[in-house]
Coordinates of C-alpha atoms in Angstrom, one line a residue:
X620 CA -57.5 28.2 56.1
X621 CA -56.3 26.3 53.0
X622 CA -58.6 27.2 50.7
X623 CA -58.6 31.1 51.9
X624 CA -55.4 31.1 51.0
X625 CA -55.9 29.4 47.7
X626 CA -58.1 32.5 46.9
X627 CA -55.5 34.7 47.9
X628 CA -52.8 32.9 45.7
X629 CA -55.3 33.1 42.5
X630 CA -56.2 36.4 43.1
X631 CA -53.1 37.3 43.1
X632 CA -52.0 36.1 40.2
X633 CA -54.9 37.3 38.6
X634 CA -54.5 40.9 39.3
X635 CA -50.5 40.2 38.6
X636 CA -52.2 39.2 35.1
X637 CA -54.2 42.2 34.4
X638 CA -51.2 44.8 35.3
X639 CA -49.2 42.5 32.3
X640 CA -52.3 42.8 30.2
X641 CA -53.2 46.4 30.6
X642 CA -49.6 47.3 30.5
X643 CA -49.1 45.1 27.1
X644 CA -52.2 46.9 25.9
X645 CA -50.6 50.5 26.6
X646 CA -47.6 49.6 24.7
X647 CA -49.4 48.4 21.8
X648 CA -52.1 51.0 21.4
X649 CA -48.5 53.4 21.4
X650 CA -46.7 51.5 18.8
X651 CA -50.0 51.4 17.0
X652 CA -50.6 55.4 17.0
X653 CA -46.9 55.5 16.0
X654 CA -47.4 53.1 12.9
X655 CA -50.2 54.8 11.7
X656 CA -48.3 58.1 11.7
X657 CA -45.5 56.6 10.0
X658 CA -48.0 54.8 7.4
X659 CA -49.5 58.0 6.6
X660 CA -46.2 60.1 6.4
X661 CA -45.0 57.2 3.4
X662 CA -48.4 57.6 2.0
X663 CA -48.1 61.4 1.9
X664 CA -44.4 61.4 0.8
X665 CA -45.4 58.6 -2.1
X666 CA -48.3 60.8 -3.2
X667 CA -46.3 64.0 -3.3
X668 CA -43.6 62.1 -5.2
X669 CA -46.2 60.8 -7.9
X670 CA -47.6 64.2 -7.9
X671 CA -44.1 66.1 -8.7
X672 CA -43.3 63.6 -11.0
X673 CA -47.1 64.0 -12.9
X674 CA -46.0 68.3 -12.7
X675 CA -42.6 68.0 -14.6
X676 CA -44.4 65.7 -17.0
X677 CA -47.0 68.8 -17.9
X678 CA -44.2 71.1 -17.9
X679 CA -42.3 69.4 -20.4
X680 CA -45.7 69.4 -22.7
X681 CA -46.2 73.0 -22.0
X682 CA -42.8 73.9 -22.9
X683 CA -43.0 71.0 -25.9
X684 CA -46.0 72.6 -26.9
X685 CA -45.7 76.3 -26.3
X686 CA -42.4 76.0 -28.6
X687 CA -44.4 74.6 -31.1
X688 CA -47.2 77.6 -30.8
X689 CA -44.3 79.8 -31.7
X690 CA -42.8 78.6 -34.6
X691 CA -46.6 78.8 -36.4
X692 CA -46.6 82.2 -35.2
X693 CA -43.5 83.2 -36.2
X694 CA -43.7 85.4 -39.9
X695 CA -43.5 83.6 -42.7
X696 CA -40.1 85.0 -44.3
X697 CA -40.1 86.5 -47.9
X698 CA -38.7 83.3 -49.3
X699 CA -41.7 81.3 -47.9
X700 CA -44.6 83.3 -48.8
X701 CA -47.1 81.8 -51.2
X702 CA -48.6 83.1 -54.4
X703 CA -52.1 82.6 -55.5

């Protein structure tokens, strides 16, 4: 009767065991699936960060540039004409 009982006790504490493990597992794959949606929210907001920062740059250049573009088109005034 001992030893049936013995098996009973083990048992048990087995199965008491598993519930612990599959219920730590739940948790994790959770806070896993959470972290991941985090991670890729950062990596998103870091990209469109670098990006914006990369679009100002090239508006500055085009602006730079443009301004440029405008003063060789401008007319040369009488003053500044040449003679050949």
């Amino acid at each position: 009767m001992e030893v049936i009982t013995q098996y009973a006790d083990h048992r048990a504490e087995i199965e008491e065991r598993i519930r612990s493990l599959e219920s730590e597992q739940t948790t994790l794959l959770t806070e896993i699936a959470s972290l991941k949606e985090k991670l890729t929210t950062l990596e998103l907001e870091r990209h469109a960060t670098s990006l914006s920062n990369e679009v100002e740059a090239l508006r500055t250049e085009k602006a730079v540039l443009e301004e440029k573009v405008a003063t060789y088109s401008s007319p040369i005034a009488p003053s500044e004409s040449y003679t050949v």
